[in-house]
Coordinates of C-alpha atoms and ligand atoms in Angstrom, one line a residue:
M1 CA -0.4 0.4 -0.1
G2 CA 1.8 3.6 -1.1
G3 CA -0.1 5.2 1.8
F4 CA -2.4 8.3 2.5
D5 CA -1.1 10.9 0.1
F6 CA -1.7 14.2 2.5
T7 CA -0.5 16.7 -0.9
K8 CA -4.1 15.6 -1.8
R9 CA -5.8 17.1 2.0
G10 CA -8.8 19.1 1.2
S11 CA -8.9 22.5 2.1
F12 CA -11.2 25.4 2.8
G13 CA -11.6 28.2 -0.1
S14 CA -12.0 31.4 1.9
R15 CA -11.9 33.2 5.2
L16 CA -16.3 32.9 4.2
G17 CA -15.9 29.8 3.5
V18 CA -13.0 29.5 6.5
L19 CA -16.2 31.3 9.1
A20 CA -19.0 29.2 7.9
A21 CA -17.8 26.2 9.0
A22 CA -15.9 26.5 12.0
A23 CA -19.2 28.1 13.5
G24 CA -21.1 26.0 12.0
S25 CA -19.3 23.3 13.8
A26 CA -20.2 25.5 16.8
V27 CA -23.3 26.4 16.5
G28 CA -25.3 23.3 16.5
L29 CA -28.0 21.7 18.4
G30 CA -25.5 23.0 21.6
N31 CA -26.3 25.9 21.0
I32 CA -30.0 25.8 20.9
W33 CA -31.2 22.6 22.7
R34 CA -28.6 21.9 25.3
F35 CA -27.8 26.2 26.2
P36 CA -31.2 27.0 26.9
Y37 CA -31.9 23.5 29.6
V38 CA -28.7 23.9 31.2
T39 CA -29.1 27.1 32.1
G40 CA -32.7 26.6 33.3
E41 CA -31.6 23.6 35.8
N42 CA -28.4 25.8 36.8
G43 CA -30.0 29.1 37.6
G44 CA -30.2 30.4 35.6
G45 CA -28.7 34.0 34.6
A46 CA -26.3 32.9 37.7
F47 CA -24.6 30.4 35.3
I48 CA -25.1 32.4 32.1
L49 CA -22.9 35.0 33.8
V50 CA -20.0 31.9 34.8
Y51 CA -21.0 30.6 30.9
L52 CA -19.2 33.8 29.8
V53 CA -16.2 34.0 31.9
I54 CA -15.5 30.8 31.1
V55 CA -15.5 31.3 26.8
F56 CA -13.6 33.9 26.9
A57 CA -11.1 33.0 29.9
I58 CA -10.9 29.3 28.8
G59 CA -13.1 29.0 25.5
I60 CA -10.8 31.3 22.8
P61 CA -7.3 30.2 23.8
V62 CA -8.7 26.5 23.7
M63 CA -9.7 27.1 20.1
M64 CA -6.4 29.1 19.4
S65 CA -4.5 26.0 20.5
E66 CA -6.7 24.1 18.0
L67 CA -6.3 25.3 15.4
V68 CA -2.7 26.1 16.3
I69 CA -2.3 22.6 16.6
G70 CA -4.0 21.8 13.6
R71 CA -2.8 24.3 10.7
R72 CA 0.6 22.9 11.7
S73 CA 0.8 19.5 11.2
R74 CA -1.9 19.6 8.5
R75 CA -3.5 16.0 10.0
N76 CA -5.7 14.1 11.6
P77 CA -6.0 14.8 15.7
V78 CA -4.0 11.5 16.2
G79 CA -1.6 12.7 13.3
A80 CA -1.2 15.8 14.7
F81 CA 0.6 14.5 17.8
R82 CA 2.6 11.7 15.7
I83 CA 4.7 14.3 14.6
L84 CA 4.1 17.7 16.0
A85 CA 5.5 15.7 19.5
P86 CA 7.0 11.6 17.6
N87 CA 7.6 9.4 19.6
K88 CA 5.8 10.5 21.9
P89 CA 2.6 9.7 23.5
W90 CA 1.0 13.1 23.3
Y91 CA -1.3 11.5 20.6
W92 CA -3.2 9.9 23.0
V93 CA -5.0 13.3 23.1
G94 CA -5.7 12.9 19.3
V95 CA -7.1 8.6 20.3
M96 CA -9.6 10.2 23.4
G97 CA -11.1 13.0 20.9
I98 CA -11.8 10.1 18.6
A99 CA -13.9 7.3 21.4
G100 CA -15.3 11.2 22.1
A101 CA -16.7 12.1 18.1
F102 CA -17.7 8.5 18.2
M103 CA -19.6 9.6 21.5
I104 CA -21.5 12.7 20.8
M105 CA -21.9 11.3 17.2
A106 CA -24.1 8.3 19.0
F107 CA -26.6 10.6 20.8
Y108 CA -26.2 14.0 19.2
T109 CA -27.3 12.7 16.3
V110 CA -30.6 11.1 17.7
V111 CA -31.4 14.5 18.8
A112 CA -31.0 16.2 15.2
G113 CA -33.3 13.2 14.1
W114 CA -36.0 15.0 16.8
T115 CA -36.0 18.3 14.7
L116 CA -36.9 15.9 11.7
E117 CA -40.0 14.2 13.5
Y118 CA -41.5 18.0 14.9
L119 CA -40.9 18.4 11.2
Y120 CA -42.9 16.4 10.1
Q121 CA -45.1 17.3 12.7
T122 CA -45.7 20.5 11.7
V123 CA -46.3 19.6 8.2
I124 CA -49.0 17.1 10.0
G125 CA -50.8 19.7 11.9
G126 CA -49.6 17.4 15.2
F127 CA -48.8 20.2 17.1
Q128 CA -52.2 22.1 16.5
G129 CA -54.7 22.9 19.6
R130 CA -52.2 21.2 21.7
D131 CA -51.5 23.6 25.6
S132 CA -48.2 22.7 26.6
D133 CA -48.7 19.3 28.5
A134 CA -49.6 18.4 25.7
L135 CA -46.9 18.9 23.8
K136 CA -45.2 17.7 26.4
Q137 CA -46.4 14.2 26.1
M138 CA -46.6 14.0 23.0
F139 CA -42.8 14.7 23.5
E140 CA -42.2 12.2 25.5
G141 CA -44.7 9.3 24.0
F142 CA -42.7 10.2 21.1
R143 CA -39.3 9.3 22.7
G144 CA -40.2 6.6 24.2
E145 CA -41.1 5.1 21.1
S146 CA -38.1 2.5 19.3
L147 CA -38.9 2.3 15.9
R148 CA -39.1 6.4 14.7
P149 CA -36.9 7.7 16.5
A150 CA -33.7 4.9 16.1
L151 CA -35.9 5.2 12.1
W152 CA -34.8 9.8 11.9
F153 CA -32.0 9.1 13.3
A154 CA -30.1 7.0 11.4
V155 CA -32.2 9.2 8.4
F156 CA -30.0 11.9 9.6
L157 CA -26.7 10.3 9.7
L158 CA -26.8 9.2 6.3
A159 CA -28.0 12.6 5.9
T160 CA -24.0 13.6 7.6
S161 CA -22.2 10.7 5.8
G162 CA -23.4 12.3 2.4
I163 CA -21.9 14.8 3.0
V164 CA -18.8 14.7 4.5
W165 CA -18.9 12.2 1.5
G166 CA -19.0 15.3 -1.0
G167 CA -15.7 16.6 0.5
V168 CA -14.0 19.4 2.5
R169 CA -15.2 23.1 0.1
K170 CA -18.0 21.9 -1.7
G171 CA -19.6 19.3 1.1
I172 CA -18.9 21.2 4.2
E173 CA -18.2 24.6 2.9
N174 CA -20.6 26.1 0.5
S175 CA -23.9 24.2 2.7
S176 CA -22.9 26.2 6.1
K177 CA -22.1 29.6 3.8
I178 CA -26.2 29.3 2.8
M179 CA -27.8 28.7 6.0
M180 CA -25.6 30.4 8.5
P181 CA -27.6 33.3 8.2
L182 CA -31.1 31.9 7.4
L183 CA -30.4 30.3 10.8
F184 CA -29.8 34.3 12.1
I185 CA -32.9 36.0 11.0
L186 CA -35.3 33.3 12.0
L187 CA -34.0 32.8 15.2
I188 CA -34.2 36.9 16.0
I189 CA -37.9 37.1 14.3
L190 CA -38.9 34.3 17.3
C191 CA -36.8 36.2 19.9
I192 CA -39.5 39.1 18.9
K193 CA -42.3 36.7 18.8
S194 CA -41.2 35.6 22.9
L195 CA -40.9 39.0 23.8
T196 CA -44.7 39.8 23.1
L197 CA -45.8 37.1 24.8
P198 CA -47.9 38.5 28.1
G199 CA -45.5 37.8 31.5
S200 CA -42.9 36.9 29.0
S201 CA -40.3 39.8 31.4
K202 CA -40.3 37.1 34.1
G203 CA -38.1 35.4 31.2
L204 CA -35.4 38.1 31.0
V205 CA -35.5 38.5 35.2
F206 CA -34.3 34.6 35.3
L207 CA -32.1 34.7 31.9
F208 CA -30.3 37.8 33.4
S209 CA -30.9 39.0 37.6
P210 CA -27.6 36.3 38.2
D211 CA -28.7 34.9 42.1
F212 CA -25.1 34.2 42.7
S213 CA -26.0 32.5 45.5
K214 CA -27.0 29.9 42.9
I215 CA -23.1 29.4 42.2
T216 CA -21.5 25.3 43.0
G217 CA -18.8 23.6 42.1
T218 CA -21.3 21.9 39.8
T219 CA -22.7 24.5 37.9
V220 CA -19.5 26.3 36.9
L221 CA -18.7 22.3 35.8
M222 CA -22.1 22.3 33.9
A223 CA -21.0 25.6 32.8
L224 CA -17.0 24.7 31.6
G225 CA -19.1 21.4 29.8
Q226 CA -21.5 23.4 27.8
A227 CA -18.6 25.7 26.3
F228 CA -16.5 22.7 25.6
F229 CA -19.5 21.1 23.8
S230 CA -20.9 24.2 21.4
L231 CA -17.9 26.0 20.6
S232 CA -16.5 22.2 19.5
I233 CA -13.7 22.9 21.4
G234 CA -11.5 19.9 23.4
M235 CA -12.0 16.9 21.1
G236 CA -9.9 17.6 17.9
T237 CA -12.5 19.2 16.0
L238 CA -11.1 22.4 15.2
I239 CA -7.2 20.2 14.6
T240 CA -8.8 19.0 11.8
Y241 CA -10.7 21.9 11.0
G242 CA -7.1 23.6 10.9
S243 CA -5.7 21.7 9.4
Y244 CA -7.4 22.7 6.2
I245 CA -7.3 26.6 6.8
P246 CA -5.2 28.4 4.3
K247 CA -2.2 29.5 5.4
D248 CA -2.8 33.4 5.5
N249 CA -6.7 32.7 7.4
N250 CA -5.5 34.9 11.0
L251 CA -6.7 33.0 13.4
A252 CA -6.9 34.5 16.4
L253 CA -8.9 36.2 14.5
T254 CA -11.2 33.3 13.6
S255 CA -11.5 32.0 17.5
V256 CA -13.0 35.1 18.4
Q257 CA -15.1 35.9 15.1
V258 CA -16.1 31.4 16.0
S259 CA -16.5 32.3 19.7
M260 CA -18.6 35.3 18.8
V261 CA -21.1 34.1 16.9
D262 CA -21.9 30.9 19.0
L263 CA -22.8 33.0 22.0
L264 CA -24.5 35.0 20.1
V265 CA -26.3 32.3 19.0
A266 CA -26.7 30.9 22.0
I267 CA -28.3 34.7 24.6
L268 CA -30.8 34.5 21.2
A269 CA -32.0 31.5 22.2
G270 CA -31.8 31.7 25.1
V271 CA -34.0 34.9 24.7
A272 CA -36.4 33.0 22.1
I273 CA -37.0 30.3 24.8
F274 CA -37.5 31.5 28.6
P275 CA -39.8 34.2 27.4
A276 CA -41.8 31.5 26.5
V277 CA -41.2 29.0 29.3
F278 CA -42.9 31.7 32.2
A279 CA -45.7 33.1 29.7
F280 CA -46.7 29.6 28.8
D281 CA -46.2 28.7 33.0
I282 CA -43.7 25.5 32.1
S283 CA -41.0 24.7 34.7
P284 CA -37.2 26.0 33.2
K285 CA -36.1 22.6 34.4
S286 CA -37.7 20.3 32.9
G287 CA -34.7 19.2 30.4
E288 CA -33.9 18.1 26.9
A289 CA -38.1 18.4 26.5
L290 CA -37.2 22.1 26.9
T291 CA -36.3 23.4 23.5
F292 CA -38.9 20.8 21.6
V293 CA -42.3 21.3 24.0
V294 CA -41.7 25.5 24.4
L295 CA -41.3 26.5 20.5
P296 CA -44.0 24.0 19.2
G297 CA -46.5 26.3 21.9
I298 CA -44.7 29.7 20.6
F299 CA -45.8 28.8 17.2
N300 CA -49.6 27.5 18.5
Q301 CA -49.7 31.1 19.5
M302 CA -48.3 32.5 16.1
T303 CA -50.6 34.2 13.1
G304 CA -48.8 31.5 10.0
G305 CA -46.8 29.6 13.6
M306 CA -46.5 26.2 10.9
I307 CA -45.3 27.9 8.4
F308 CA -42.6 28.8 10.5
S309 CA -42.1 26.1 12.2
F310 CA -41.2 24.5 9.0
A311 CA -38.1 27.4 8.5
F312 CA -37.1 27.0 12.4
F313 CA -36.9 22.9 12.3
T314 CA -35.7 23.5 8.7
L315 CA -32.8 25.1 10.3
L316 CA -32.2 23.5 14.0
A317 CA -31.8 19.8 11.5
I318 CA -29.4 22.2 9.3
A319 CA -27.2 23.9 12.3
A320 CA -27.6 20.4 13.2
L321 CA -26.6 18.4 10.4
T322 CA -23.1 21.9 10.4
S323 CA -22.2 20.1 13.2
T324 CA -22.2 16.5 13.0
V325 CA -20.2 17.1 9.2
S326 CA -17.4 18.4 11.7
V327 CA -17.3 15.4 14.0
L328 CA -17.8 13.1 11.6
E329 CA -14.4 14.4 9.6
V330 CA -12.4 13.8 12.1
I331 CA -13.2 10.7 12.6
V332 CA -13.2 10.1 9.1
A333 CA -10.1 12.2 8.2
Y334 CA -7.9 10.6 11.5
L335 CA -9.2 6.7 9.5
S336 CA -8.3 7.8 6.5
E337 CA -4.9 9.4 7.1
Q338 CA -3.5 7.0 10.1
L339 CA -5.0 3.6 8.8
D340 CA -4.9 4.4 5.2
L341 CA -7.9 3.8 3.7
S342 CA -9.5 5.9 1.3
R343 CA -11.5 8.2 2.5
R344 CA -15.5 6.1 1.4
M345 CA -13.9 3.1 3.0
A346 CA -13.2 5.2 6.0
I347 CA -17.0 6.8 6.1
I348 CA -18.9 3.6 5.5
I349 CA -16.9 2.1 8.3
S350 CA -17.5 5.2 10.6
T351 CA -21.6 5.5 9.9
A352 CA -22.0 1.6 9.9
A353 CA -20.5 2.3 14.0
I354 CA -22.2 5.0 14.6
F355 CA -25.2 3.6 13.4
I356 CA -25.5 0.0 16.2
V357 CA -24.2 2.6 18.4
G358 CA -26.6 5.9 17.7
G359 CA -29.3 3.5 17.5
A360 CA -28.5 1.5 20.5
T361 CA -28.7 5.5 22.2
S362 CA -31.9 6.3 20.5
L363 CA -33.5 2.7 22.0
S364 CA -32.7 4.4 25.9
S365 CA -35.8 6.0 26.3
G366 CA -37.3 3.1 24.3
M367 CA -36.5 -0.5 24.7
F368 CA -33.2 -0.3 26.5
K369 CA -34.5 2.0 29.7
G370 CA -33.4 -0.4 31.4
I371 CA -30.1 -0.4 30.9
K372 CA -28.2 2.2 33.0
L373 CA -24.5 3.3 33.9
F374 CA -24.2 5.8 37.4
G375 CA -27.8 5.8 37.3
L376 CA -27.9 6.8 33.5
N377 CA -29.0 6.0 30.4
I378 CA -27.5 5.0 27.2
F379 CA -28.4 8.6 26.6
D380 CA -27.9 10.5 29.6
L381 CA -23.9 9.3 29.6
F382 CA -22.7 9.9 26.6
N383 CA -24.6 13.4 26.0
F384 CA -22.7 14.3 30.5
T385 CA -19.1 12.5 30.2
T386 CA -18.3 14.3 26.6
A387 CA -19.7 17.4 27.5
N388 CA -17.9 17.9 31.5
I389 CA -15.1 14.8 31.9
L390 CA -13.8 14.5 27.7
L391 CA -14.0 17.7 26.1
P392 CA -12.2 19.7 29.6
L393 CA -9.9 16.7 29.4
G394 CA -9.1 16.9 26.0
G395 CA -9.2 20.9 26.0
L396 CA -6.7 20.8 29.5
F397 CA -4.0 18.3 27.4
L398 CA -3.9 20.3 24.4
V399 CA -3.4 23.6 25.8
A400 CA -0.7 21.7 28.6
F401 CA 0.9 20.6 25.0
L402 CA 0.9 24.3 23.6
G403 CA 2.2 25.9 26.5
W404 CA 4.4 23.7 27.8
F405 CA 5.8 21.5 25.6
F406 CA 5.9 23.0 21.5
P407 CA 8.7 24.8 20.5
Q408 CA 7.1 28.9 21.0
K409 CA 8.5 29.5 18.0
H410 CA 6.4 27.8 15.8
T411 CA 3.4 28.8 18.1
K412 CA 4.4 32.7 18.0
D413 CA 4.8 31.4 13.3
E414 CA 1.5 30.3 12.8
L415 CA -0.5 32.8 14.7
S416 CA 1.7 35.4 13.2
N417 CA 1.9 33.5 9.8
G418 CA 5.4 33.5 9.7
G419 CA 5.5 37.7 10.7
T420 CA 3.3 38.8 8.7
I421 CA 0.5 40.0 11.3
S422 CA 1.1 41.6 14.7
I423 CA 0.5 39.2 17.4
G424 CA 0.4 42.1 20.6
Y425 CA -2.2 39.4 22.9
Y426 CA 1.0 36.4 22.5
R427 CA 1.6 37.1 26.2
F428 CA -1.4 36.7 27.0
F429 CA -2.0 34.0 25.0
I430 CA 1.0 32.0 26.5
I431 CA 0.1 33.1 30.2
T432 CA -3.2 32.1 29.6
I433 CA -2.4 28.1 27.8
K434 CA 0.3 28.1 30.3
F435 CA -1.4 28.4 34.0
I436 CA -4.6 30.1 33.5
A437 CA -6.8 27.6 31.5
P438 CA -4.7 24.2 33.0
A439 CA -5.5 25.3 36.7
A440 CA -8.6 26.1 36.0
I441 CA -10.2 23.2 33.6
A442 CA -8.4 21.4 36.9
L443 CA -10.2 23.0 39.2
V444 CA -13.6 23.4 38.0
F445 CA -13.1 19.4 37.0
L446 CA -12.7 17.8 40.3
N447 CA -14.6 20.4 42.3
G448 CA -17.4 19.8 40.2
L449 CA -17.3 15.6 40.6
G450 CA -16.6 15.9 43.9
I451 CA -13.3 14.5 44.2
I452 CA -11.7 18.2 45.9
Ligands
PFF501 N1 -20.4 22.0 18.5 C1 -22.0 21.8 18.4 C2 -23.1 22.1 18.9 O1 -23.1 23.2 20.0 O2 -24.4 22.1 18.4 C3 -21.9 20.3 19.0 C4 -20.1 20.3 18.9 C5 -19.8 20.2 17.3 C6 -19.6 19.5 19.7 C7 -18.3 19.4 17.3 C8 -18.4 18.5 19.7 C9 -17.9 18.8 18.4 F1 -16.4 18.0 18.2

């Protein structure tokens, strides 16, 4: 066998394409489905405040580190460490990322499948005339079924594989450039509607007035996990995307832009959802059902609500798709570059493997309800362990690698594009990745897990 031909790797075509693809990975169900319910379960405003601090102090530096490692090495997460730190065990960070990618695909694609069911329900008028209790029952009833959620999951997985099959530029980049702006416009319309519901101001108070007594070790761990999950960091996704970024891209600027877009979409989702949560008297602690109950409730009250509902679930599905594509790309890049499979074979094998694990995850509220580990079913286990354990741990190793092990002249070279752009922030960046980020992650992590 001739081995993988690295001169034939894919690449992104333009600055806008890089931003669309990276923001496409970051913005997804994490912002619109996960962020609101995790915020609801962890005290609202106080949680958001902690979240903001974490995005700026830890999220952006970790994202920059990943892009540096990716673009410097031009490899998948395992290959990147193998080439930047030959004969050292750092590549295990990449291996951990690949494992995380499987777990995220398994539960995330299941939720993405739910958006397709909701699209279908919109078309057949399934929400109409239902109050919030009935909508909640509808959601739980659907989740508890075996066949339908699994079928939607399979459809979504195939769509993801189809795009990855199309390649980096034609598949990933082009689809992101169209859908991301549309999602944004639609969210703003929903915010306006939600804010004009009677009693909506309580939602804003919940979101934006922090009650500091609510901040505990667990809150901070959940905020850390949410930030990593939402920004797609800690797992090598941005090493992989970084490896496709052209040499003249300003990596720091890209990281800030992606993080700000991601943050904005999460806050907008909060503003679209919480006023309605309080207006309809739903518990903010409704967990994974939150978005799927509240939004159909708003659509029911809007003139032309079904049109908005259709547009919204379509775009949510597409936001999810630009994220699942990025996760699958991590696995495919790894399999094709490290194990010397053709790209197509890599896609077929990974899709089949995800189909099995994700299928089991999909059944975890139905047929497999009884299967539990540490008191969590398969779905909750993957959701919790990826965001709160694997990704922060991955992030810790990533910054430690760049801060302490990798020669700084290469990092400087990568961030300054060979000395052609100024990097006034550099000292601050190094201090952050050497000391602040690793210490903060370690502390939050141990404290949140009850170890200290
Ligand atoms: N960031 C995505 C979201 O918020 O929906 C999810 C995700 C994508 C997580 C890629 C991790 C990842 F590597």
